[in-house]
Short mmCIF file of C-alpha atoms and ligand atoms in Angstrom, two decimals:
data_model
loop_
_atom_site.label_atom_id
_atom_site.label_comp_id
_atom_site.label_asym_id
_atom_site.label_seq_id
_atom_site.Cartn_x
_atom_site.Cartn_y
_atom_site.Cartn_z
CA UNK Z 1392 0.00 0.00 0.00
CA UNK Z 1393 1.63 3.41 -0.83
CA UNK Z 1394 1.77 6.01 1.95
CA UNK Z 1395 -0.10 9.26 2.18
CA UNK Z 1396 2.04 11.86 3.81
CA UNK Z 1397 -0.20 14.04 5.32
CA UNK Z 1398 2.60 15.93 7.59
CA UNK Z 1399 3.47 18.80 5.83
CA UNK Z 1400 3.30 20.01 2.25
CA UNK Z 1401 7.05 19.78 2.32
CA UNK Z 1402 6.86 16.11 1.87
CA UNK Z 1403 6.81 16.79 -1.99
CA UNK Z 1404 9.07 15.01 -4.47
CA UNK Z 1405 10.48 16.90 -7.94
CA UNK Z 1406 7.89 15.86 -10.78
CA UNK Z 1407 9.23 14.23 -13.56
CA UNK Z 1408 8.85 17.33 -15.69
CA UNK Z 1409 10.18 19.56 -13.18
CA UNK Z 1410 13.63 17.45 -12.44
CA UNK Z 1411 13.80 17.79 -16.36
CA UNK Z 1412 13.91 21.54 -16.00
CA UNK Z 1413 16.94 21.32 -12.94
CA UNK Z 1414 18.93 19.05 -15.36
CA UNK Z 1415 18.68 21.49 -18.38
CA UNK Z 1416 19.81 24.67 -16.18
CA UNK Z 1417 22.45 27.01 -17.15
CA UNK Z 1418 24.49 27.52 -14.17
CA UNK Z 1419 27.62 29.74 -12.42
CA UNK Z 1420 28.86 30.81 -9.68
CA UNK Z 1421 26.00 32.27 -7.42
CA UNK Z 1422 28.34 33.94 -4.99
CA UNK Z 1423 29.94 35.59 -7.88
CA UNK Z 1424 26.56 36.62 -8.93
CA UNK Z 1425 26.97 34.65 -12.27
CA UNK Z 1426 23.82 32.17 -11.97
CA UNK Z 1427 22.35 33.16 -14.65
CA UNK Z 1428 19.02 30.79 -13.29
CA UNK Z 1429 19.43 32.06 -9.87
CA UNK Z 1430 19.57 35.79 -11.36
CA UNK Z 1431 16.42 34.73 -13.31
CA UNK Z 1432 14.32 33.27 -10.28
CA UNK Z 1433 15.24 36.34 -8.62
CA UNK Z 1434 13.93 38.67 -11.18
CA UNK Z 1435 11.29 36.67 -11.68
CA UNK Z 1436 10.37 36.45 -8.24
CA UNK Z 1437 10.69 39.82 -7.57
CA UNK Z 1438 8.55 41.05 -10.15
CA UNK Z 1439 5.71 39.14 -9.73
CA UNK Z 1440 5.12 40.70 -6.45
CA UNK Z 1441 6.21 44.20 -7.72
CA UNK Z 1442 9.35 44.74 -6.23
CA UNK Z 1443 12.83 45.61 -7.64
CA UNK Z 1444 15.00 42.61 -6.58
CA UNK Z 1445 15.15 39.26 -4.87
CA UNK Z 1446 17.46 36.69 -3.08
CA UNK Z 1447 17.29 32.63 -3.11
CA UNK Z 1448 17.86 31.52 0.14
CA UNK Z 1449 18.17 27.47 0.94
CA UNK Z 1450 15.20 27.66 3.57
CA UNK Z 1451 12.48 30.36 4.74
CA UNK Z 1452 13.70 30.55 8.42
CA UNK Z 1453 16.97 31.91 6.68
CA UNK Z 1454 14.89 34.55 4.46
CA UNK Z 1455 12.79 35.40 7.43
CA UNK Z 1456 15.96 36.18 9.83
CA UNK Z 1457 17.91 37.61 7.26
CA UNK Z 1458 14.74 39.61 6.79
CA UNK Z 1459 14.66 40.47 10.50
CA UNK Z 1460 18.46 40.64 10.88
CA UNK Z 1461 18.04 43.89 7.99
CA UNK Z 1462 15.32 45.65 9.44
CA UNK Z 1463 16.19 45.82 12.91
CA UNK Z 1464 19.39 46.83 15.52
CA UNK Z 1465 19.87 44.82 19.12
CA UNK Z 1466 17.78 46.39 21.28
CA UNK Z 1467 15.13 46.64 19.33
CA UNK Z 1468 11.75 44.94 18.92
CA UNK Z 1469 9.36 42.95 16.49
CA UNK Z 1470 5.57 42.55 16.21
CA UNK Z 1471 4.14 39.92 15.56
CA UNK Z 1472 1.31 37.17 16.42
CA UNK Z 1473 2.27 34.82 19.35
CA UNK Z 1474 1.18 32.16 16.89
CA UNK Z 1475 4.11 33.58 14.04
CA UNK Z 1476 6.69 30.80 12.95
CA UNK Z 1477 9.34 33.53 12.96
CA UNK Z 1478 8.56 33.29 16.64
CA UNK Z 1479 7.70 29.91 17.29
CA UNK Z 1480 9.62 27.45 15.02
CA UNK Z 1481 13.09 29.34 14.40
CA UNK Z 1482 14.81 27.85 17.23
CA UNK Z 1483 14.44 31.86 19.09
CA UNK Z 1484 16.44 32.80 16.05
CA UNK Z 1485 15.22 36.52 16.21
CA UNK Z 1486 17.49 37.08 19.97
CA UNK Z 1487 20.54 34.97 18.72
CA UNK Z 1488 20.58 36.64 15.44
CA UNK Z 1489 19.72 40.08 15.48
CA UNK Z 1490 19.77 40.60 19.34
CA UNK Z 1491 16.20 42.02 19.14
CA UNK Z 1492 12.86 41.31 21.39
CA UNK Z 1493 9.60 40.18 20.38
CA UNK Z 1494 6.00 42.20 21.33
CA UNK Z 1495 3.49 39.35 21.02
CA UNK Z 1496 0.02 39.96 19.99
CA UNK Z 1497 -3.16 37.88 20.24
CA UNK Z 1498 -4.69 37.72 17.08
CA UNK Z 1499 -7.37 35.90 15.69
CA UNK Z 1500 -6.54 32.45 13.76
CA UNK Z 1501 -2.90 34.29 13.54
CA UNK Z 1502 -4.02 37.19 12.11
CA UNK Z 1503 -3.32 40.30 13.80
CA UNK Z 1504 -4.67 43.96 12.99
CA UNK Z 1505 -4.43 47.79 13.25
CA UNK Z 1506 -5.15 48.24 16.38
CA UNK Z 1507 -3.82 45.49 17.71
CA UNK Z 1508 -0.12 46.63 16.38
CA UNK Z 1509 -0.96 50.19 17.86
CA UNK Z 1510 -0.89 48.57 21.22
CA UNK Z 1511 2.59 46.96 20.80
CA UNK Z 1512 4.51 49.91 19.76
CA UNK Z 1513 6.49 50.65 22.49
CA UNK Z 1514 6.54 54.58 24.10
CA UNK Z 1515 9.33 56.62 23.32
CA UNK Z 1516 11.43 56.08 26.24
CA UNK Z 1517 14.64 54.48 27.06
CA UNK Z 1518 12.97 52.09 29.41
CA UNK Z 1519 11.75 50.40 26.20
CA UNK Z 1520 13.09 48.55 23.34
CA UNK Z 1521 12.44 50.19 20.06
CA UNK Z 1522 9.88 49.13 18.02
CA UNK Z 1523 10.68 48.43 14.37
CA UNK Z 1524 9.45 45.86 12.32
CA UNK Z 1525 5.80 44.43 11.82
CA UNK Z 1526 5.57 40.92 10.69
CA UNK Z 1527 2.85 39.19 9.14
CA UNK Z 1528 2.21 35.01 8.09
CA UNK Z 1529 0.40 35.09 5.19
CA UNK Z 1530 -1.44 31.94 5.35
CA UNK Z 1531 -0.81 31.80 9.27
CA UNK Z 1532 0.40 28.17 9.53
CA UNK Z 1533 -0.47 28.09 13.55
CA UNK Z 1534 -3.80 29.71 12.57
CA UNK Z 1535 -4.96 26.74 10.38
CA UNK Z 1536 -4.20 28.10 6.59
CA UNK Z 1537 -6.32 31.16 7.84
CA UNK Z 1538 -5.41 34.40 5.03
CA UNK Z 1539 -5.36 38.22 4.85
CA UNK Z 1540 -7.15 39.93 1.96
CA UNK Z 1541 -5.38 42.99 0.47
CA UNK Z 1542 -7.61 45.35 2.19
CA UNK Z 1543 -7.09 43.97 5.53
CA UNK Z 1544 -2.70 44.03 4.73
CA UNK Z 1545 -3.42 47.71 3.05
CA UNK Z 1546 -4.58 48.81 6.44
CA UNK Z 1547 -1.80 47.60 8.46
CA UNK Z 1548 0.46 49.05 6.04
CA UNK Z 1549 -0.58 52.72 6.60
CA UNK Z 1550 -0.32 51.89 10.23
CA UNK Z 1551 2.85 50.96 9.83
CA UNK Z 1552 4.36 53.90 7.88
CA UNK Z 1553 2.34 56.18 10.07
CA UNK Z 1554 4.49 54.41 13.20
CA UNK Z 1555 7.35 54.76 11.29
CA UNK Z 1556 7.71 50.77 11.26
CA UNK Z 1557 8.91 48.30 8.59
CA UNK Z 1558 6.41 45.75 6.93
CA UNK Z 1559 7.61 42.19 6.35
CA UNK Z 1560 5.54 39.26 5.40
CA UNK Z 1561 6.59 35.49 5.89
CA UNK Z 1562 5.26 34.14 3.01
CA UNK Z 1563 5.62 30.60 3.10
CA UNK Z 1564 2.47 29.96 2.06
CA UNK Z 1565 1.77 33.34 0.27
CA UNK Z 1566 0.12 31.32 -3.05
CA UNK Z 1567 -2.42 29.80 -0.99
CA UNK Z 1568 -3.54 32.95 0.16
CA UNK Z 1569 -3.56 34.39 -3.03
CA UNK Z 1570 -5.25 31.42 -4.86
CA UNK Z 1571 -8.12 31.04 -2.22
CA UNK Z 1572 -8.70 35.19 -1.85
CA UNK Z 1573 -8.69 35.42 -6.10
CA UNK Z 1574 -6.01 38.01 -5.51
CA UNK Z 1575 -2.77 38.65 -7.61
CA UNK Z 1576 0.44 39.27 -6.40
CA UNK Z 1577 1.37 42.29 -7.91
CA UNK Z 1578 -0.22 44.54 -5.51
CA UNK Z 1579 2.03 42.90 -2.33
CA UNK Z 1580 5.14 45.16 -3.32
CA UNK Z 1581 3.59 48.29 -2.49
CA UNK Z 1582 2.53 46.67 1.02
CA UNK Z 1583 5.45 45.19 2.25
CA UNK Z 1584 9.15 45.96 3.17
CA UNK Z 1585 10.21 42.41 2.69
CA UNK Z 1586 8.92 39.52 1.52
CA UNK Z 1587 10.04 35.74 2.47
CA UNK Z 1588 8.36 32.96 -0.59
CA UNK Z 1589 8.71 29.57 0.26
CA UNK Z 1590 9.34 27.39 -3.30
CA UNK Z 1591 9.41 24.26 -1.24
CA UNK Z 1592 5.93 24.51 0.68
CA UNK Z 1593 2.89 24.10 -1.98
CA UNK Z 1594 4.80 24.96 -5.20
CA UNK Z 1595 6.86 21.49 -4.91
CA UNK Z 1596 10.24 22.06 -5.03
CA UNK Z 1597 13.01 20.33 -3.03
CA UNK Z 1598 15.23 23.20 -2.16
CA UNK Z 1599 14.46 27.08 -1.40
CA UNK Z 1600 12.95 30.42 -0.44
CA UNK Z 1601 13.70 33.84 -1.77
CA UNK Z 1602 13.96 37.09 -0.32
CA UNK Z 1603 11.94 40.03 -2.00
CA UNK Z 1604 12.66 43.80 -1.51
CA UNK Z 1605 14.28 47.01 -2.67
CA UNK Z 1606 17.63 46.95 -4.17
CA UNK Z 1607 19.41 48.50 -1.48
CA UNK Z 1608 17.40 46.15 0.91
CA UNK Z 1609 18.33 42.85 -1.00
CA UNK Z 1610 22.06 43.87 -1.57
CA UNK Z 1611 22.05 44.29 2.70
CA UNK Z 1612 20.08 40.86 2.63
CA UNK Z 1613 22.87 39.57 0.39
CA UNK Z 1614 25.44 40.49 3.03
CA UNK Z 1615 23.86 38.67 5.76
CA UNK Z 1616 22.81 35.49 3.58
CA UNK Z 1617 26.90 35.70 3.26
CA UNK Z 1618 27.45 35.68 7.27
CA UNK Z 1619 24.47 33.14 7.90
CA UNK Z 1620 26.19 30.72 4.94
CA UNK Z 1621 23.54 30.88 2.70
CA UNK Z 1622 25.45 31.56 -0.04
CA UNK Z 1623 25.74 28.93 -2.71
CA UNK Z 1624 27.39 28.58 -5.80
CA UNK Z 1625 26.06 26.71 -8.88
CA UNK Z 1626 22.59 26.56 -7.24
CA UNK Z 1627 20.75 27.51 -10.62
CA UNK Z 1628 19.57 23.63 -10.45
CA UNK Z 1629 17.53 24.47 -7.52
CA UNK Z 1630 16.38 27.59 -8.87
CA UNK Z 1631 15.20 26.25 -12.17
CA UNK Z 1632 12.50 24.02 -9.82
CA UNK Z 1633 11.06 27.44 -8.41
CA UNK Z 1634 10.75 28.93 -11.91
CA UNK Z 1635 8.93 25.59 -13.33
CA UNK Z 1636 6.85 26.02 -10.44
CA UNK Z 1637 5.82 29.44 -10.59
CA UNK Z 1638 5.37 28.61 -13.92
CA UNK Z 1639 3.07 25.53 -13.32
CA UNK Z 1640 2.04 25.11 -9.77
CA UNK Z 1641 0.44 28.01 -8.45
CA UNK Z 1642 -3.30 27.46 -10.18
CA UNK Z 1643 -3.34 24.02 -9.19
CA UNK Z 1644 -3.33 25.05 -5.37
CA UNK Z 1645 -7.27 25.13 -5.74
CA UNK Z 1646 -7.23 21.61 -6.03
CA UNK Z 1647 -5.26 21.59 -2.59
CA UNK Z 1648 -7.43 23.63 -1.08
CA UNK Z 1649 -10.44 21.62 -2.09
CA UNK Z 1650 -9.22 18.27 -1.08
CA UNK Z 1651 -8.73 19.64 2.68
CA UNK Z 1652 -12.15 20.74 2.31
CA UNK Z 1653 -13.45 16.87 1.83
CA UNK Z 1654 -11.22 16.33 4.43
CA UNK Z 1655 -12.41 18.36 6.75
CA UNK Z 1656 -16.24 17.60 6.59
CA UNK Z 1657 -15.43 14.17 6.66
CA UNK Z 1658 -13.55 14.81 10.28
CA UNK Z 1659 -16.36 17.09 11.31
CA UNK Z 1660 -19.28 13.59 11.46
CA UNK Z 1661 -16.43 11.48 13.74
CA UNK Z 1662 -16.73 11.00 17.01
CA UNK Z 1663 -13.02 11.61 17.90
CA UNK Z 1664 -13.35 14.72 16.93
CA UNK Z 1665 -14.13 17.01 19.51
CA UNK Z 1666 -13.27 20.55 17.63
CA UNK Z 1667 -12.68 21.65 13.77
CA UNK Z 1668 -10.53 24.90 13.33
CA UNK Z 1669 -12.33 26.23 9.80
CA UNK Z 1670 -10.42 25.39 6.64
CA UNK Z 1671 -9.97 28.32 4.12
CA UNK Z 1672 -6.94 26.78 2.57
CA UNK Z 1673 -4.82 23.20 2.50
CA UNK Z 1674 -4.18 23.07 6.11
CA UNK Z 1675 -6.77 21.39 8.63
CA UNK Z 1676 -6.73 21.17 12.21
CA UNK Z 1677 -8.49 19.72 15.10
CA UNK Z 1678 -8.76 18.60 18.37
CA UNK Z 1679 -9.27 14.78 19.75
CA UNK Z 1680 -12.31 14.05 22.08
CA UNK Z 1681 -10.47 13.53 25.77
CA UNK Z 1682 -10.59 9.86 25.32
CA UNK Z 1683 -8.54 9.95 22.43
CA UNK Z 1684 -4.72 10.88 22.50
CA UNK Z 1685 -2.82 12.09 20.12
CA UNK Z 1686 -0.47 9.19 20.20
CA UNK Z 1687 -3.38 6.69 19.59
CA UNK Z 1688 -4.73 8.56 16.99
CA UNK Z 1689 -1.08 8.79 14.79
CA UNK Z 1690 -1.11 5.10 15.48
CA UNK Z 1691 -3.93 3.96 14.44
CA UNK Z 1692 -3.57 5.95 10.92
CA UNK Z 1693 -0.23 4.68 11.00
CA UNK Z 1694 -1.69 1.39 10.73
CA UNK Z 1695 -3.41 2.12 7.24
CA UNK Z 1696 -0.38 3.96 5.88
CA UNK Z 1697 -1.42 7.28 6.45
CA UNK Z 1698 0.99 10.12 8.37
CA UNK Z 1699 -0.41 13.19 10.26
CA UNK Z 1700 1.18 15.84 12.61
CA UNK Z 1701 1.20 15.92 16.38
CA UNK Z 1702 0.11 19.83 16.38
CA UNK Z 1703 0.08 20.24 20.29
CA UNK Z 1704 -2.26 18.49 23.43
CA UNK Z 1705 -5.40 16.46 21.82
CA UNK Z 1706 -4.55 18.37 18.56
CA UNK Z 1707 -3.37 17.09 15.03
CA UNK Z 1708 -2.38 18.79 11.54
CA UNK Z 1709 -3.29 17.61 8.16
CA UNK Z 1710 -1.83 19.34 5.04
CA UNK Z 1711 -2.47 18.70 1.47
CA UNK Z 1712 -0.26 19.12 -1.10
CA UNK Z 1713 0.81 18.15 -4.90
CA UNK Z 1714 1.75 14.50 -4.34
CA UNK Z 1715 -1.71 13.94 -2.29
CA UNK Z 1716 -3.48 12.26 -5.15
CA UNK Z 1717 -7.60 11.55 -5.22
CA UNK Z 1718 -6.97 8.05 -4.77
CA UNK Z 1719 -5.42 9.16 -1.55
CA UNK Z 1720 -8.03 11.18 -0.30
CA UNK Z 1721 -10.72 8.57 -1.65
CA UNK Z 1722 -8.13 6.22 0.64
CA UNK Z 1723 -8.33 8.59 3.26
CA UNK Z 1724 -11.50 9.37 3.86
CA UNK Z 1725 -12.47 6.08 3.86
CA UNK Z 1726 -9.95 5.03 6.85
CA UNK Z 1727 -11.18 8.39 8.85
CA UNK Z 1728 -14.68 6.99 8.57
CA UNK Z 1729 -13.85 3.81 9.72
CA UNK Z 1730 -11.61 4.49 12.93
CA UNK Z 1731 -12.76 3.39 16.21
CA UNK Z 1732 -11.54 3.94 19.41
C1 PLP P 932 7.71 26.31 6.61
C2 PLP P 932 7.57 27.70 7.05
C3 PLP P 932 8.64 28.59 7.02
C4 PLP P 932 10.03 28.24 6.55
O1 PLP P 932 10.44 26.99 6.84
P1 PLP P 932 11.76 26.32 6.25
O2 PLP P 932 11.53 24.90 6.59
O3 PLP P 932 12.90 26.93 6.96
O4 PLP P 932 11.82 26.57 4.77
C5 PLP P 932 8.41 29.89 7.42
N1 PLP P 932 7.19 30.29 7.80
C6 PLP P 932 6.14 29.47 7.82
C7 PLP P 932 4.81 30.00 8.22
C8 PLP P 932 6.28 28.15 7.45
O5 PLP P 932 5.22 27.33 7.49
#
């Protein structure tokens, strides 16, 4: 029986057609700046979402600190949702790295607002740390595949210019958002500082993240990518998987996005579930009845070949992504139907 890997959308291999892509890359020497792949991911990248340059990165917790690392100075302070992966699942990257504190807010679902961010900017007074940077998850992982719409980030960007505070979103997941909320991606640039894509979440690729931003923002980026040893050298064959992806695998999402929604209403008629978080994109989340423990639960879908997350007490992930096929779900669905405890 085959497994469904229902962990993560990183579990993704290359598709035949997109390993075909890697092998046929022109390549240099990235550090040297001659990749001529890499320099075309970047561009490409970068002007999707409307901004002048961009900078592939081997993973998004090295975009998102290099992000932070850029926009900040020790002793001074980012914003964010207590929920935010920057916060939560960078090994407390933000203090070892750039020597900075963290305001928490409590959002909704991970999503945090105006007026929420008011209240974290610190008074001007040396008893505080200085506030600086605002970030966003856009979908909020934590918060289920939960997304902004533009009008919602629109507002949090005046309320960050009028605080004199820089904008960055972690965008691991940014094509779900955009897929689900009919949106393009165009419009982002104007919104944010920085921007952190993730190639390897829902778009399929082994390898990679890139940094968006100004010029003078990514050639500071570049520095630090440098220090953190992010810089690698003929790299275009990783980069030629994010530009077949961007290429092929953003539209397809909706598929994604529908197959956690069978998911999801099958979950919501069984009696070990005691709590659905809503699902607005491919991640679903919920919490066992009492009687049921997480452990049990993994086990038991174990059994019939299917893996799931451990996502905190009585609570478990599922994520879809491009190698979940329909026979899988058709698989799935039927096993979640049939579990007794
Ligand atoms: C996966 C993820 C990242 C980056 O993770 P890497 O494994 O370092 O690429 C960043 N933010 C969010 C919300 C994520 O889900």
């Amino acid at each position: 029986m085959i497994l469904t890997d229902l962990r993560s959308d990183t579990v993704t291999r290359p598709t035949p057609e997109m390993l075909q892509a890697m092998f046929a890359a022109p390549v240099g020497d990235d550090v040297f700046g001659e990749d001529p792949t890499v320099n075309a991911l970047e561009e490409k990248t970068a002007s999707m979402f409307g901004l002048e340059a961009g900078l592939f990165c081997p993973s998004g917790t090295m975009t998102n600190q290099i992000a932070i690392k850029a926009h900040t100075e020790p002793l001074s302070e980012v914003i964010c949702d207590y929920t935010a992966h920057i916060y939560q699942y960078e090994g407390g990257g933000i203090a070892a790295n750039s020597g900075a504190s963290v305001y928490l807010l409590h959002g909704e679902r991970g999503k945090i607002t105006p007026e929420l961010i008011r209240g974290g900017i610190r008074p001007n007074n040396i008893h505080y740390p200085l506030s600086k940077l605002v970030a966003l998850e856009n979908t909020s992982n934590k918060g289920g595949g939960s997304y902004y719409t533009l009008p919602e980030i629109t507002a949090i960007t005046e309320t960050c210019r009028q605080h004199n505070l820089a904008l960055h979103l972690d965008g691991a997941r940014v094509f779900n958002a955009l897929v689900a909320a009919n949106e393009s991606a165009l419009p982002y640039g104007a919104c944010f500082d920085s921007i952190s894509v993730c190639l390897s979440k829902g778009l399929g690729t082994p390898v990679g993240s890139v940094l968006l931003g100004s010029k003078p923002f990514i050639q500071k980026a570049r520095r630090i990518r440098k220090v953190f040893g992010g810089g690698m050298r003929q790299a275009g064959y990783l980069a030629a998987a994010g530009i077949y992806a961007l290429d092929n695998h953003i539209n397809r999402l909706a598929d994604d996005h529908a197959k956690a929604r069978i998911l999801a209403e099958t979950l919501q008629s069984c009696s070990f579930v005691q709590e659905m978080q809503p699902v607005d994109t491919n991640i679903v989340i919920f919490r066992l009845v009492d009687a049921v423990t997480e452990e049990q639960f993994l086990r038991e879908l174990a059994t019939q070949n299917i893996l799931a997350l451990d996502f905190g007490p009585q609570t478990i992930r599922l994520v879809t992504h491009l190698d979940f096929t329909e026979a899988m779900l058709e698989h799935t669905v039927k096993v979640l139907k049939n579990l007794n405890f």
